[in-house]
Amino acid sequence: MDEAAGLRIGELSYRVGVSPDVLRAWEKRYRLLRPTRSKGGYRLYTERDEWRVRLMQQQLWSGLSAAQAAQQVARIERESNLHDESIETPFELSRQLAGSLEAFDEDRAHELLDRLFGLHGLEKAIRDAIMPYLRELGERWAQRQVTIAQEHFASRLIEGRLLALARGWNKGRGPRAVLACPPGEQHTLPLVSFGLILRSRGWRNIYLGGETPPSTVQMAADTVAADVVVMSAVSADRFAPIARELRALARRCSLLLAGPGATPEVAAELDVQCLSDDPATAAEALSRRFVIEKMPHGR
Ligand code: B12
């Protein structure tokens, strides 16, 4: 992690979806952040500070009080003995994770996921370790190098971890996203990952999961006055049979399709926008389109 101080409070606040007031309070009460000062007296934060805030958020979402969460952050930082040269990269951790999951070693897999999230934060963990690992798992499954049992064990364990982080992701004041997969689609992991990154940027999620008919997605979107509805699928075949309903949905709300099934042909045919990036990049790009609140460059 880069230790050079550079982020002003407004930028840090934007990146993590936590208001400047709360960041200052965490600094004062828990010494969570250790900004230096610019010549003009502005607080300057490092990427390590950003990492601490993201970790703090994860602890809060798992139900801890702010004081307990800050203690956890300090403990993880101490135990991890954070030196850039000594920590494993997301790639290295994903290799070890693959080994433990294929050996059905649940405890070790959880330890490695703790380490991955703790050391690298949610966004890097998802983009640089979990997504590449899942892709490779699929390839190895297709080549019969891993069994269905191993693939199911691995994906269920990761799903459990991601959904545990999702607790309370509907709270707050940010824009609202309704997240669902169309009928026939059970591949929910990238959608949950996308929701988690949106959450880390202050969004609220209403998660409907796999196999959800568009009519009911519409009902949820109307009920919560959703800012966007995101539906993802691995194959365009999942969108084709419900084309009429999707067009109707797109007329009533801001519908975005995602995943390998959201091809340019599908976008053109349905006249709907598609998210073509990976979940972390797509969530970041989408949240940049929604300014949660004007954040002054406070001191
Ligand atoms: C885990 C997994 C499962 C789990 C899913 C658990 C869960 N809760 O999600 C289970 C066991 C249920 C499952 C079942 C099946 N699976 Co499966 N599965 C996978 C695996 C290994 C990972 C899926 C995943 O999370 N992908 C996420 C990333 C890794 O996928 P990606 O393609 O790289 O996506 C990139 C972008 O498209 C984008 N993206 C993708 N989705 C989204 C969503 C959003 C919102 C955004 C913004 C971006 C985005 O970001 C990614 C990273 O850059 C994949 C392998 C793979 N390559 O995906 C197979 C895979 C998707 N499965 C496959 C198959 C064939 C099946 C089954 C038919 C197997 C069977 N015979 O039962 C069933 C079908 C279930 C159904 N009806 O949907 C095939 C799909 C082939 C196809 N194109 O149709 C794959 C590709 C495996 C393979 N190599 O053949 N599977």
Coordinates of C-alpha atoms and ligand atoms in Angstrom, one line a residue:
M1 CA 0.0 0.0 0.0
D2 CA 1.2 3.5 -0.8
E3 CA 2.0 5.4 2.3
A4 CA 2.6 8.8 0.6
A5 CA 0.0 11.2 2.0
G6 CA -2.1 12.8 -0.7
L7 CA -5.8 12.5 -0.3
R8 CA -7.8 15.5 0.9
I9 CA -10.8 14.7 3.1
G10 CA -13.3 15.3 0.4
E11 CA -11.7 12.8 -1.9
L12 CA -11.3 10.2 0.8
S13 CA -14.9 10.8 1.8
Y14 CA -16.0 10.3 -1.8
R15 CA -14.0 7.1 -2.3
V16 CA -15.3 5.4 0.8
G17 CA -18.8 6.8 1.0
V18 CA -18.3 8.1 4.6
S19 CA -19.0 11.8 5.3
P20 CA -16.1 14.1 6.3
D21 CA -17.8 14.7 9.7
V22 CA -17.7 11.0 10.5
L23 CA -14.1 10.6 9.3
R24 CA -13.1 13.4 11.6
A25 CA -15.0 11.8 14.5
W26 CA -13.3 8.5 13.9
E27 CA -9.9 10.2 13.9
K28 CA -10.7 12.1 17.1
R29 CA -12.3 9.3 19.1
Y30 CA -10.5 6.2 17.9
R31 CA -7.4 7.5 16.2
L32 CA -8.5 5.5 13.2
L33 CA -6.9 7.9 10.8
R34 CA -3.6 9.6 11.0
P35 CA -3.5 12.4 8.5
T36 CA -0.6 14.7 8.0
R37 CA -1.3 18.4 7.2
S38 CA -0.6 20.3 4.0
K39 CA 1.1 23.7 4.1
G40 CA -2.3 25.2 4.0
G41 CA -3.5 23.1 7.0
Y42 CA -5.6 20.6 5.1
R43 CA -5.7 17.0 6.3
L44 CA -3.8 14.7 3.9
Y45 CA -4.6 11.0 4.0
T46 CA -2.7 7.9 2.7
E47 CA -4.0 4.8 1.0
R48 CA -3.4 3.1 4.3
D49 CA -6.0 5.4 5.9
E50 CA -8.4 4.5 3.1
W51 CA -7.8 0.9 3.8
R52 CA -8.5 1.5 7.6
V53 CA -11.8 3.2 6.8
R54 CA -12.9 0.3 4.5
L55 CA -12.0 -2.2 7.1
M56 CA -13.9 -0.2 9.8
Q57 CA -17.0 -0.2 7.5
Q58 CA -16.8 -4.0 7.1
Q59 CA -16.6 -4.4 10.9
L60 CA -19.6 -2.0 11.4
W61 CA -21.7 -3.9 8.8
S62 CA -21.0 -7.1 10.7
G63 CA -22.8 -5.6 13.7
L64 CA -20.0 -4.2 15.9
S65 CA -20.3 -0.8 17.6
A66 CA -17.9 1.9 16.3
A67 CA -15.6 1.5 19.3
Q68 CA -15.4 -2.3 18.9
A69 CA -14.9 -1.9 15.1
A70 CA -12.0 0.5 15.6
Q71 CA -10.4 -1.9 18.0
Q72 CA -10.8 -4.7 15.5
V73 CA -9.1 -2.5 12.8
A74 CA -6.2 -1.8 15.2
R75 CA -5.9 -5.5 16.0
I76 CA -5.9 -6.7 12.4
E77 CA -3.4 -4.0 11.5
R78 CA -1.1 -5.1 14.4
E79 CA -1.4 -8.8 13.7
S80 CA -0.9 -8.4 10.0
N81 CA 2.4 -6.7 10.7
L82 CA 1.8 -4.5 7.7
H83 CA 4.9 -4.0 5.6
D84 CA 4.4 -3.8 1.9
E85 CA 7.1 -6.4 1.2
S86 CA 5.8 -8.9 3.7
I87 CA 2.1 -9.1 2.8
E88 CA 0.8 -11.6 0.3
T89 CA -0.6 -10.1 -2.9
P90 CA -4.3 -10.8 -3.8
F91 CA -3.0 -13.2 -6.4
E92 CA -1.0 -15.2 -3.9
L93 CA -3.9 -15.3 -1.4
S94 CA -6.2 -16.5 -4.2
R95 CA -3.8 -19.3 -5.0
Q96 CA -3.8 -20.4 -1.3
L97 CA -7.6 -20.0 -1.2
A98 CA -8.0 -22.3 -4.2
G99 CA -5.9 -24.9 -2.4
S100 CA -7.8 -24.8 0.8
L101 CA -11.2 -24.8 -0.9
E102 CA -10.3 -27.7 -3.1
A103 CA -9.2 -29.6 0.0
F104 CA -12.6 -28.7 1.7
D105 CA -10.5 -27.0 4.5
E106 CA -13.2 -24.6 5.6
D107 CA -11.3 -23.0 8.6
R108 CA -8.2 -22.3 6.4
A109 CA -10.4 -20.8 3.7
H110 CA -12.0 -18.5 6.2
E111 CA -8.7 -17.5 7.6
L112 CA -7.4 -16.7 4.1
L113 CA -10.6 -14.7 3.3
D114 CA -10.1 -12.7 6.5
R115 CA -6.6 -12.0 5.5
L116 CA -7.6 -11.1 1.9
F117 CA -10.3 -8.6 3.0
G118 CA -8.2 -7.3 5.9
L119 CA -5.1 -6.7 4.0
H120 CA -6.4 -5.5 0.6
G121 CA -9.9 -4.2 1.3
L122 CA -13.1 -5.3 -0.4
E123 CA -12.6 -3.8 -3.8
K124 CA -9.1 -5.3 -4.5
A125 CA -10.1 -8.6 -2.9
I126 CA -13.1 -8.9 -5.3
R127 CA -11.4 -7.6 -8.4
D128 CA -7.9 -9.1 -8.1
A129 CA -8.6 -12.3 -6.2
I130 CA -12.2 -13.5 -6.0
M131 CA -13.3 -12.9 -9.6
P132 CA -10.1 -14.3 -11.2
Y133 CA -10.4 -17.3 -8.8
L134 CA -14.0 -18.0 -9.8
R135 CA -13.1 -17.7 -13.5
E136 CA -10.3 -20.3 -13.1
L137 CA -12.6 -22.5 -11.0
G138 CA -15.1 -22.5 -13.9
E139 CA -12.3 -23.4 -16.4
R140 CA -11.0 -26.2 -14.1
W141 CA -14.5 -27.5 -13.7
A142 CA -15.1 -27.5 -17.4
Q143 CA -11.9 -29.5 -17.9
R144 CA -12.9 -31.9 -15.1
Q145 CA -9.9 -30.9 -13.0
V146 CA -12.2 -30.1 -10.1
T147 CA -15.4 -32.0 -9.2
I148 CA -18.9 -30.5 -8.8
A149 CA -18.5 -31.1 -5.1
Q150 CA -15.4 -28.9 -5.0
E151 CA -17.0 -26.2 -7.1
H152 CA -20.2 -26.2 -5.0
F153 CA -18.2 -26.1 -1.7
A154 CA -16.0 -23.2 -3.0
S155 CA -18.8 -21.1 -4.4
R156 CA -21.2 -21.6 -1.4
L157 CA -18.4 -20.7 1.1
I158 CA -17.5 -17.5 -0.8
E159 CA -21.2 -16.7 -1.2
G160 CA -21.7 -17.0 2.5
R161 CA -18.8 -14.7 3.2
L162 CA -20.0 -12.0 0.7
L163 CA -23.6 -12.1 2.0
A164 CA -22.3 -11.8 5.6
L165 CA -20.6 -8.5 4.5
A166 CA -23.9 -7.5 3.0
R167 CA -25.7 -7.2 6.3
G168 CA -27.3 -3.7 6.7
W169 CA -26.5 -2.7 3.1
N170 CA -29.9 -1.3 2.7
K171 CA -29.3 1.4 5.4
G172 CA -28.3 5.1 5.0
R173 CA -29.2 7.9 2.7
G174 CA -27.5 7.0 -0.6
P175 CA -29.0 6.1 -3.9
R176 CA -30.9 2.8 -4.1
A177 CA -30.1 -0.2 -6.3
V178 CA -32.4 -3.2 -6.9
L179 CA -30.2 -6.2 -7.8
A180 CA -31.6 -9.4 -9.3
C181 CA -30.8 -12.2 -11.8
P182 CA -33.5 -13.2 -14.3
P183 CA -35.4 -16.5 -14.3
G184 CA -33.1 -19.5 -14.8
E185 CA -30.0 -17.6 -13.6
Q186 CA -28.3 -18.8 -10.4
H187 CA -25.0 -17.1 -10.8
T188 CA -25.3 -14.4 -8.2
L189 CA -21.8 -14.0 -6.9
P190 CA -20.7 -11.1 -9.2
L191 CA -24.0 -9.4 -8.5
V192 CA -23.5 -9.6 -4.8
S193 CA -19.9 -8.4 -5.3
F194 CA -21.2 -5.4 -7.3
G195 CA -23.7 -4.6 -4.5
L196 CA -20.9 -4.7 -1.9
I197 CA -18.8 -2.2 -3.8
L198 CA -21.8 0.1 -4.4
R199 CA -22.4 -0.1 -0.7
S200 CA -18.8 0.9 0.1
R201 CA -19.6 4.0 -1.9
G202 CA -22.7 4.8 0.1
W203 CA -25.4 3.1 -1.9
R204 CA -28.3 1.1 -0.5
N205 CA -29.2 -2.2 -2.0
I206 CA -32.3 -4.3 -2.3
Y207 CA -31.1 -7.7 -3.2
L208 CA -33.5 -10.1 -4.8
G209 CA -30.9 -12.7 -5.9
G210 CA -31.2 -15.5 -8.5
E211 CA -34.2 -16.6 -10.6
T212 CA -36.3 -13.4 -10.2
P213 CA -39.1 -12.6 -12.7
P214 CA -39.0 -9.1 -14.1
S215 CA -42.6 -8.3 -12.9
T216 CA -41.5 -8.7 -9.3
V217 CA -38.3 -6.8 -9.9
Q218 CA -40.6 -4.0 -11.1
M219 CA -42.7 -4.2 -8.0
A220 CA -39.6 -3.9 -5.7
A221 CA -38.2 -1.0 -7.7
D222 CA -41.5 0.9 -7.5
T223 CA -41.8 0.2 -3.7
V224 CA -38.4 1.6 -2.8
A225 CA -38.3 4.2 -5.6
A226 CA -35.0 2.6 -6.9
D227 CA -32.5 4.8 -8.6
V228 CA -31.3 1.9 -10.7
V229 CA -32.2 -1.7 -11.3
V230 CA -29.3 -4.1 -12.2
M231 CA -29.9 -7.5 -13.6
S232 CA -27.1 -9.9 -14.4
A233 CA -26.8 -13.2 -16.3
V234 CA -24.0 -15.4 -17.7
S235 CA -25.8 -16.0 -20.9
A236 CA -27.9 -13.8 -23.3
D237 CA -30.4 -16.7 -23.4
R238 CA -31.6 -15.7 -20.0
F239 CA -32.6 -12.2 -21.2
A240 CA -34.1 -13.2 -24.6
P241 CA -37.3 -14.9 -23.3
I242 CA -38.2 -12.0 -21.1
A243 CA -37.4 -9.3 -23.7
R244 CA -40.9 -7.8 -23.6
E245 CA -40.9 -7.5 -19.8
L246 CA -37.4 -6.0 -19.7
R247 CA -38.4 -3.3 -22.2
A248 CA -41.4 -2.5 -20.1
L249 CA -39.2 -2.4 -17.0
A250 CA -36.7 -0.1 -18.8
R251 CA -39.5 2.3 -19.6
R252 CA -40.4 2.7 -15.9
C253 CA -37.0 2.7 -14.3
S254 CA -33.3 3.0 -15.0
L255 CA -32.5 -0.6 -16.0
L256 CA -28.9 -1.8 -16.4
L257 CA -28.0 -5.3 -17.6
A258 CA -24.7 -6.9 -16.7
G259 CA -22.6 -10.1 -16.8
P260 CA -21.4 -12.0 -19.9
G261 CA -25.0 -12.3 -21.0
A262 CA -25.4 -8.5 -21.4
T263 CA -23.9 -8.4 -24.9
P264 CA -24.0 -5.3 -27.2
E265 CA -26.6 -7.2 -29.3
V266 CA -28.8 -7.6 -26.2
A267 CA -28.3 -3.9 -25.4
A268 CA -29.3 -2.9 -29.0
E269 CA -32.2 -5.3 -29.2
L270 CA -33.7 -4.2 -25.9
D271 CA -32.6 -0.6 -26.1
V272 CA -31.1 -1.0 -22.6
Q273 CA -27.7 0.1 -21.2
C274 CA -25.2 -2.6 -20.3
L275 CA -22.4 -2.6 -17.7
S276 CA -19.5 -4.1 -19.5
D277 CA -16.8 -3.9 -16.8
D278 CA -16.0 -6.2 -13.9
P279 CA -18.2 -5.7 -10.8
A280 CA -15.8 -3.4 -8.9
T281 CA -15.0 -1.2 -11.9
A282 CA -18.7 -1.0 -12.9
A283 CA -19.8 -0.1 -9.4
E284 CA -17.2 2.6 -9.2
A285 CA -18.2 4.0 -12.6
L286 CA -21.9 4.0 -11.7
S287 CA -21.4 5.6 -8.3
R288 CA -19.4 8.4 -10.0
R289 CA -22.6 9.2 -11.9
F290 CA -24.5 9.7 -8.7
V291 CA -23.2 12.4 -6.4
I292 CA -24.4 11.3 -3.0
E293 CA -23.9 14.7 -1.5
K294 CA -21.7 17.7 -2.3
M295 CA -18.6 17.1 -0.2
P296 CA -16.7 20.3 0.6
H297 CA -13.0 20.1 0.9
G298 CA -13.1 20.6 4.7
R299 CA -10.1 20.7 7.0
Ligands
B12_1 C1 -19.8 -20.4 -9.1 C2 -20.4 -21.0 -10.4 C3 -21.6 -21.7 -10.2 C4 -22.4 -21.7 -8.9 C5 -23.1 -20.3 -8.7 C6 -23.2 -19.9 -7.3 C7 -23.6 -18.5 -7.1 N1 -24.4 -18.2 -6.1 O1 -23.3 -17.6 -7.9 C8 -23.4 -22.8 -9.2 C9 -22.9 -24.1 -8.6 C10 -24.9 -22.6 -8.7 C11 -23.4 -22.9 -10.7 C12 -24.3 -23.6 -11.5 C13 -24.3 -23.8 -12.8 N2 -23.2 -23.4 -13.6 CO1 -21.8 -22.3 -13.1 N3 -20.2 -21.4 -12.7 C14 -19.8 -20.9 -11.6 C15 -18.4 -20.2 -11.9 C16 -17.3 -21.1 -11.4 C17 -18.3 -18.8 -11.3 C18 -19.5 -17.9 -11.5 C19 -19.2 -16.4 -11.2 O2 -19.4 -16.0 -10.1 N4 -18.6 -15.7 -12.2 C20 -18.1 -14.4 -12.1 C21 -17.0 -14.1 -13.0 C22 -15.8 -14.9 -12.6 O3 -17.4 -14.4 -14.3 P1 -16.9 -13.7 -15.7 O4 -17.4 -14.5 -16.8 O5 -15.4 -13.5 -15.6 O6 -17.5 -12.3 -15.6 C23 -16.8 -11.1 -15.8 C24 -17.7 -10.1 -16.4 O7 -18.6 -10.6 -17.3 C25 -18.3 -9.3 -15.3 N5 -19.5 -9.7 -14.7 C26 -20.1 -10.9 -14.6 N6 -21.2 -10.9 -13.9 C27 -21.4 -9.6 -13.5 C28 -22.5 -8.9 -12.8 C29 -22.4 -7.6 -12.6 C30 -23.5 -6.9 -11.9 C31 -21.4 -6.8 -13.2 C32 -21.3 -5.3 -13.0 C33 -20.3 -7.4 -13.9 C34 -20.4 -8.8 -14.1 O8 -17.3 -9.3 -14.3 C35 -16.6 -10.5 -14.4 C36 -15.1 -10.3 -14.0 O9 -14.5 -9.5 -15.0 C37 -18.5 -20.0 -13.4 C38 -17.2 -19.8 -14.1 C39 -17.2 -18.4 -14.8 N7 -16.3 -18.1 -15.7 O10 -18.0 -17.5 -14.5 C40 -19.4 -21.2 -13.9 C41 -20.2 -21.0 -15.1 C42 -20.8 -19.7 -15.2 N8 -21.2 -22.0 -14.9 C43 -21.6 -22.7 -16.0 C44 -22.5 -23.7 -16.0 C45 -22.6 -24.5 -17.3 C46 -23.4 -24.0 -14.9 C47 -24.5 -25.0 -14.8 C48 -25.4 -25.1 -16.1 C49 -23.9 -26.3 -14.4 C50 -24.9 -27.5 -14.3 N9 -24.8 -28.4 -15.3 O11 -25.7 -27.5 -13.4 C51 -25.3 -24.5 -13.6 C52 -26.4 -23.5 -14.1 C53 -27.1 -22.8 -12.9 C54 -28.1 -21.8 -13.4 N10 -29.3 -22.2 -13.8 O12 -27.8 -20.6 -13.4 C55 -20.8 -22.2 -17.2 C56 -21.7 -21.2 -18.0 C57 -21.5 -21.4 -19.5 C58 -22.5 -20.5 -20.2 N11 -22.0 -19.4 -20.7 O13 -23.7 -20.7 -20.1 C59 -19.5 -21.5 -16.5 C60 -18.9 -20.4 -17.3 C61 -18.5 -22.6 -16.2 C62 -17.8 -23.1 -17.5 N12 -16.6 -22.8 -17.7 O14 -18.4 -23.7 -18.4 N13 -22.3 -22.3 -11.2

